[in-house]
Amino acid sequence: MASSQQRRRWTHVQPSIRWQNVPIPEPHVTALVLSVVLHAFRPIQLVRQPHRVRRFGWVLIALSVSGIVAAVRAAGTETIENPKSLRTAFPYSHSRNPMYVAWTGLYVGSGLLWNSVWPFVFLPAVAGWTHLVVRREEATLARTFGAEYHEYRATVRRYL
């Protein structure tokens, strides 16, 4: 049995990452739900022989989940909703919005996996809605971090 001193020490350990930092992007979720409903009532296949696109879908999903995990780890214990510092380490050193890129990969990979045309019908709307969200977030970061953010923005691409 652990001593009271050991129990106290373990209760005060801070997590190295905050899983609350995993955003659930509304554009992607909304379009995915619509796609599932439409596919249930009116299934339209993306390709006739889906085995190859399904394999690619799994790869894209795996890469996207890895990207989300990397972005959450880079954020560490910082709250992404109200950051106190600008995150520029990998994957933020390659994309200013790695989570949105990863969520889009997850969205596309899901469409490939279940071989449905519907996610691709909504993809332009997802991309446009996401871009509007990103622009709003960028304006907030520019106000919060000023010159530091402008320098970062000049050296790192918005998406890919």
PDB file of C-alpha atoms in Angstrom:
ATOM      1  CA  MET A   1       0.000   0.000   0.000  1.00  0.00           C
ATOM      2  CA  ALA A   2       1.289   3.469  -0.896  1.00  0.00           C
ATOM      3  CA  SER A   3       2.103   5.898   1.885  1.00  0.00           C
ATOM      4  CA  SER A   4       0.176   9.148   2.196  1.00  0.00           C
ATOM      5  CA  GLN A   5       3.285  11.036   1.026  1.00  0.00           C
ATOM      6  CA  GLN A   6       3.447   8.932  -2.165  1.00  0.00           C
ATOM      7  CA  ARG A   7      -0.287   9.408  -2.792  1.00  0.00           C
ATOM      8  CA  ARG A   8       0.078  13.181  -2.410  1.00  0.00           C
ATOM      9  CA  ARG A   9       3.010  13.242  -4.822  1.00  0.00           C
ATOM     10  CA  TRP A  10       1.059  11.338  -7.505  1.00  0.00           C
ATOM     11  CA  THR A  11      -2.035  13.484  -7.169  1.00  0.00           C
ATOM     12  CA  HIS A  12      -0.037  16.643  -7.967  1.00  0.00           C
ATOM     13  CA  VAL A  13       1.599  15.360 -11.158  1.00  0.00           C
ATOM     14  CA  GLN A  14       0.730  17.650 -14.046  1.00  0.00           C
ATOM     15  CA  PRO A  15      -0.096  15.990 -17.358  1.00  0.00           C
ATOM     16  CA  SER A  16       2.390  16.648 -20.142  1.00  0.00           C
ATOM     17  CA  ILE A  17      -0.434  17.293 -22.591  1.00  0.00           C
ATOM     18  CA  ARG A  18      -4.013  18.543 -22.410  1.00  0.00           C
ATOM     19  CA  TRP A  19      -6.441  16.352 -24.302  1.00  0.00           C
ATOM     20  CA  GLN A  20      -8.919  19.219 -24.099  1.00  0.00           C
ATOM     21  CA  ASN A  21      -6.711  20.670 -26.844  1.00  0.00           C
ATOM     22  CA  VAL A  22      -8.095  18.191 -29.347  1.00  0.00           C
ATOM     23  CA  PRO A  23     -10.608  20.346 -31.183  1.00  0.00           C
ATOM     24  CA  ILE A  24     -13.625  18.760 -32.746  1.00  0.00           C
ATOM     25  CA  PRO A  25     -13.994  20.997 -35.811  1.00  0.00           C
ATOM     26  CA  GLU A  26     -17.606  21.763 -36.605  1.00  0.00           C
ATOM     27  CA  PRO A  27     -17.172  21.892 -40.404  1.00  0.00           C
ATOM     28  CA  HIS A  28     -15.727  18.393 -40.534  1.00  0.00           C
ATOM     29  CA  VAL A  29     -18.175  16.823 -38.096  1.00  0.00           C
ATOM     30  CA  THR A  30     -21.223  18.465 -39.671  1.00  0.00           C
ATOM     31  CA  ALA A  31     -20.260  17.378 -43.182  1.00  0.00           C
ATOM     32  CA  LEU A  32     -19.370  13.867 -42.010  1.00  0.00           C
ATOM     33  CA  VAL A  33     -22.763  13.437 -40.317  1.00  0.00           C
ATOM     34  CA  LEU A  34     -24.542  14.711 -43.451  1.00  0.00           C
ATOM     35  CA  SER A  35     -22.445  12.377 -45.579  1.00  0.00           C
ATOM     36  CA  VAL A  36     -23.298   9.358 -43.439  1.00  0.00           C
ATOM     37  CA  VAL A  37     -27.019  10.166 -43.566  1.00  0.00           C
ATOM     38  CA  LEU A  38     -26.987  10.730 -47.329  1.00  0.00           C
ATOM     39  CA  HIS A  39     -24.926   7.585 -47.889  1.00  0.00           C
ATOM     40  CA  ALA A  40     -27.446   5.585 -45.853  1.00  0.00           C
ATOM     41  CA  PHE A  41     -30.355   6.796 -47.997  1.00  0.00           C
ATOM     42  CA  ARG A  42     -28.591   7.241 -51.345  1.00  0.00           C
ATOM     43  CA  PRO A  43     -25.288   5.358 -51.456  1.00  0.00           C
ATOM     44  CA  ILE A  44     -23.088   6.466 -54.321  1.00  0.00           C
ATOM     45  CA  GLN A  45     -19.740   4.727 -54.572  1.00  0.00           C
ATOM     46  CA  LEU A  46     -16.613   6.715 -55.224  1.00  0.00           C
ATOM     47  CA  VAL A  47     -15.044   3.895 -57.292  1.00  0.00           C
ATOM     48  CA  ARG A  48     -16.243   0.452 -58.435  1.00  0.00           C
ATOM     49  CA  GLN A  49     -13.291  -1.488 -56.999  1.00  0.00           C
ATOM     50  CA  PRO A  50     -12.704   0.115 -53.612  1.00  0.00           C
ATOM     51  CA  HIS A  51      -9.860  -2.039 -52.223  1.00  0.00           C
ATOM     52  CA  ARG A  52      -7.108   0.369 -53.324  1.00  0.00           C
ATOM     53  CA  VAL A  53      -8.814   3.553 -52.174  1.00  0.00           C
ATOM     54  CA  ARG A  54      -9.672   1.889 -48.865  1.00  0.00           C
ATOM     55  CA  ARG A  55      -5.996   1.092 -48.294  1.00  0.00           C
ATOM     56  CA  PHE A  56      -5.105   4.700 -49.032  1.00  0.00           C
ATOM     57  CA  GLY A  57      -7.939   5.776 -46.717  1.00  0.00           C
ATOM     58  CA  TRP A  58      -6.419   3.774 -43.835  1.00  0.00           C
ATOM     59  CA  VAL A  59      -2.992   5.292 -44.489  1.00  0.00           C
ATOM     60  CA  LEU A  60      -4.443   8.805 -44.599  1.00  0.00           C
ATOM     61  CA  ILE A  61      -6.373   8.188 -41.368  1.00  0.00           C
ATOM     62  CA  ALA A  62      -3.246   6.878 -39.619  1.00  0.00           C
ATOM     63  CA  LEU A  63      -1.179   9.869 -40.767  1.00  0.00           C
ATOM     64  CA  SER A  64      -3.937  12.266 -39.731  1.00  0.00           C
ATOM     65  CA  VAL A  65      -4.299  10.786 -36.247  1.00  0.00           C
ATOM     66  CA  SER A  66      -0.515  11.027 -35.901  1.00  0.00           C
ATOM     67  CA  GLY A  67      -0.713  14.681 -36.934  1.00  0.00           C
ATOM     68  CA  ILE A  68      -3.405  15.419 -34.350  1.00  0.00           C
ATOM     69  CA  VAL A  69      -1.379  13.698 -31.623  1.00  0.00           C
ATOM     70  CA  ALA A  70       1.777  15.612 -32.637  1.00  0.00           C
ATOM     71  CA  ALA A  71      -0.084  18.939 -32.540  1.00  0.00           C
ATOM     72  CA  VAL A  72      -1.598  18.190 -29.136  1.00  0.00           C
ATOM     73  CA  ARG A  73       1.811  17.161 -27.792  1.00  0.00           C
ATOM     74  CA  ALA A  74       3.380  20.355 -29.157  1.00  0.00           C
ATOM     75  CA  ALA A  75       0.751  22.403 -27.349  1.00  0.00           C
ATOM     76  CA  GLY A  76       1.728  20.620 -24.126  1.00  0.00           C
ATOM     77  CA  THR A  77      -0.124  21.893 -21.085  1.00  0.00           C
ATOM     78  CA  GLU A  78      -0.943  25.194 -22.791  1.00  0.00           C
ATOM     79  CA  THR A  79      -4.631  25.798 -23.455  1.00  0.00           C
ATOM     80  CA  ILE A  80      -5.040  26.357 -27.201  1.00  0.00           C
ATOM     81  CA  GLU A  81      -8.228  28.355 -26.664  1.00  0.00           C
ATOM     82  CA  ASN A  82      -6.331  30.997 -24.693  1.00  0.00           C
ATOM     83  CA  PRO A  83      -2.577  30.563 -25.336  1.00  0.00           C
ATOM     84  CA  LYS A  84      -0.002  32.382 -23.248  1.00  0.00           C
ATOM     85  CA  SER A  85       2.778  31.722 -25.769  1.00  0.00           C
ATOM     86  CA  LEU A  86       3.050  31.076 -29.481  1.00  0.00           C
ATOM     87  CA  ARG A  87       3.655  27.427 -30.398  1.00  0.00           C
ATOM     88  CA  THR A  88       6.199  27.088 -33.187  1.00  0.00           C
ATOM     89  CA  ALA A  89       7.710  23.626 -32.571  1.00  0.00           C
ATOM     90  CA  PHE A  90       6.937  20.641 -34.815  1.00  0.00           C
ATOM     91  CA  PRO A  91       4.349  20.282 -36.337  1.00  0.00           C
ATOM     92  CA  TYR A  92       3.674  24.021 -36.006  1.00  0.00           C
ATOM     93  CA  SER A  93       7.036  24.660 -37.659  1.00  0.00           C
ATOM     94  CA  HIS A  94       5.630  23.216 -40.920  1.00  0.00           C
ATOM     95  CA  SER A  95       2.023  24.377 -40.742  1.00  0.00           C
ATOM     96  CA  ARG A  96       0.347  27.096 -38.725  1.00  0.00           C
ATOM     97  CA  ASN A  97      -2.757  24.900 -38.570  1.00  0.00           C
ATOM     98  CA  PRO A  98      -1.627  21.267 -38.326  1.00  0.00           C
ATOM     99  CA  MET A  99      -4.767  20.138 -36.516  1.00  0.00           C
ATOM    100  CA  TYR A 100      -7.059  21.452 -39.248  1.00  0.00           C
ATOM    101  CA  VAL A 101      -4.853  19.818 -41.876  1.00  0.00           C
ATOM    102  CA  ALA A 102      -4.975  16.546 -39.950  1.00  0.00           C
ATOM    103  CA  TRP A 103      -8.743  16.732 -39.455  1.00  0.00           C
ATOM    104  CA  THR A 104      -9.192  17.300 -43.177  1.00  0.00           C
ATOM    105  CA  GLY A 105      -7.002  14.256 -43.857  1.00  0.00           C
ATOM    106  CA  LEU A 106      -9.118  12.250 -41.420  1.00  0.00           C
ATOM    107  CA  TYR A 107     -12.265  13.468 -43.173  1.00  0.00           C
ATOM    108  CA  VAL A 108     -10.976  12.551 -46.648  1.00  0.00           C
ATOM    109  CA  GLY A 109      -9.576   9.232 -45.391  1.00  0.00           C
ATOM    110  CA  SER A 110     -12.977   8.353 -43.942  1.00  0.00           C
ATOM    111  CA  GLY A 111     -14.644   9.045 -47.283  1.00  0.00           C
ATOM    112  CA  LEU A 112     -12.125   6.805 -49.024  1.00  0.00           C
ATOM    113  CA  LEU A 113     -12.514   4.098 -46.401  1.00  0.00           C
ATOM    114  CA  TRP A 114     -16.255   3.734 -46.870  1.00  0.00           C
ATOM    115  CA  ASN A 115     -16.011   4.460 -50.588  1.00  0.00           C
ATOM    116  CA  SER A 116     -18.637   7.189 -50.618  1.00  0.00           C
ATOM    117  CA  VAL A 117     -18.857  10.196 -52.887  1.00  0.00           C
ATOM    118  CA  TRP A 118     -20.746  12.270 -50.287  1.00  0.00           C
ATOM    119  CA  PRO A 119     -17.766  13.476 -48.212  1.00  0.00           C
ATOM    120  CA  PHE A 120     -16.170  14.755 -51.414  1.00  0.00           C
ATOM    121  CA  VAL A 121     -19.357  16.591 -52.385  1.00  0.00           C
ATOM    122  CA  PHE A 122     -19.126  18.515 -49.099  1.00  0.00           C
ATOM    123  CA  LEU A 123     -15.335  18.935 -49.138  1.00  0.00           C
ATOM    124  CA  PRO A 124     -15.355  22.428 -50.725  1.00  0.00           C
ATOM    125  CA  ALA A 125     -17.816  23.630 -48.052  1.00  0.00           C
ATOM    126  CA  VAL A 126     -15.688  22.053 -45.311  1.00  0.00           C
ATOM    127  CA  ALA A 127     -12.570  23.743 -46.680  1.00  0.00           C
ATOM    128  CA  GLY A 128     -14.296  27.124 -46.996  1.00  0.00           C
ATOM    129  CA  TRP A 129     -15.857  27.006 -43.529  1.00  0.00           C
ATOM    130  CA  THR A 130     -12.557  25.887 -42.008  1.00  0.00           C
ATOM    131  CA  HIS A 131     -10.736  28.714 -43.772  1.00  0.00           C
ATOM    132  CA  LEU A 132     -13.132  31.261 -42.257  1.00  0.00           C
ATOM    133  CA  VAL A 133     -12.493  29.805 -38.786  1.00  0.00           C
ATOM    134  CA  VAL A 134      -8.724  29.901 -39.377  1.00  0.00           C
ATOM    135  CA  ARG A 135      -8.831  33.532 -40.526  1.00  0.00           C
ATOM    136  CA  ARG A 136     -10.714  34.488 -37.357  1.00  0.00           C
ATOM    137  CA  GLU A 137      -8.190  32.599 -35.202  1.00  0.00           C
ATOM    138  CA  GLU A 138      -5.288  34.242 -37.031  1.00  0.00           C
ATOM    139  CA  ALA A 139      -6.702  37.693 -36.331  1.00  0.00           C
ATOM    140  CA  THR A 140      -6.864  36.829 -32.633  1.00  0.00           C
ATOM    141  CA  LEU A 141      -3.278  35.534 -32.653  1.00  0.00           C
ATOM    142  CA  ALA A 142      -2.076  38.679 -34.434  1.00  0.00           C
ATOM    143  CA  ARG A 143      -3.706  40.864 -31.765  1.00  0.00           C
ATOM    144  CA  THR A 144      -2.371  38.691 -28.941  1.00  0.00           C
ATOM    145  CA  PHE A 145       1.212  38.127 -30.111  1.00  0.00           C
ATOM    146  CA  GLY A 146       1.794  41.058 -32.474  1.00  0.00           C
ATOM    147  CA  ALA A 147       5.192  41.117 -34.206  1.00  0.00           C
ATOM    148  CA  GLU A 148       6.091  37.620 -32.990  1.00  0.00           C
ATOM    149  CA  TYR A 149       3.046  36.192 -34.795  1.00  0.00           C
ATOM    150  CA  HIS A 150       3.662  38.290 -37.936  1.00  0.00           C
ATOM    151  CA  GLU A 151       7.219  36.927 -38.146  1.00  0.00           C
ATOM    152  CA  TYR A 152       5.969  33.362 -37.623  1.00  0.00           C
ATOM    153  CA  ARG A 153       3.260  33.873 -40.251  1.00  0.00           C
ATOM    154  CA  ALA A 154       5.856  35.101 -42.735  1.00  0.00           C
ATOM    155  CA  THR A 155       7.961  31.945 -42.367  1.00  0.00           C
ATOM    156  CA  VAL A 156       5.397  29.142 -41.924  1.00  0.00           C
ATOM    157  CA  ARG A 157       2.617  28.285 -44.352  1.00  0.00           C
ATOM    158  CA  ARG A 158      -1.005  28.451 -43.293  1.00  0.00           C
ATOM    159  CA  TYR A 159      -1.835  24.850 -44.221  1.00  0.00           C
ATOM    160  CA  LEU A 160       0.705  22.778 -46.160  1.00  0.00           C
TER     161      LEU A 160
END
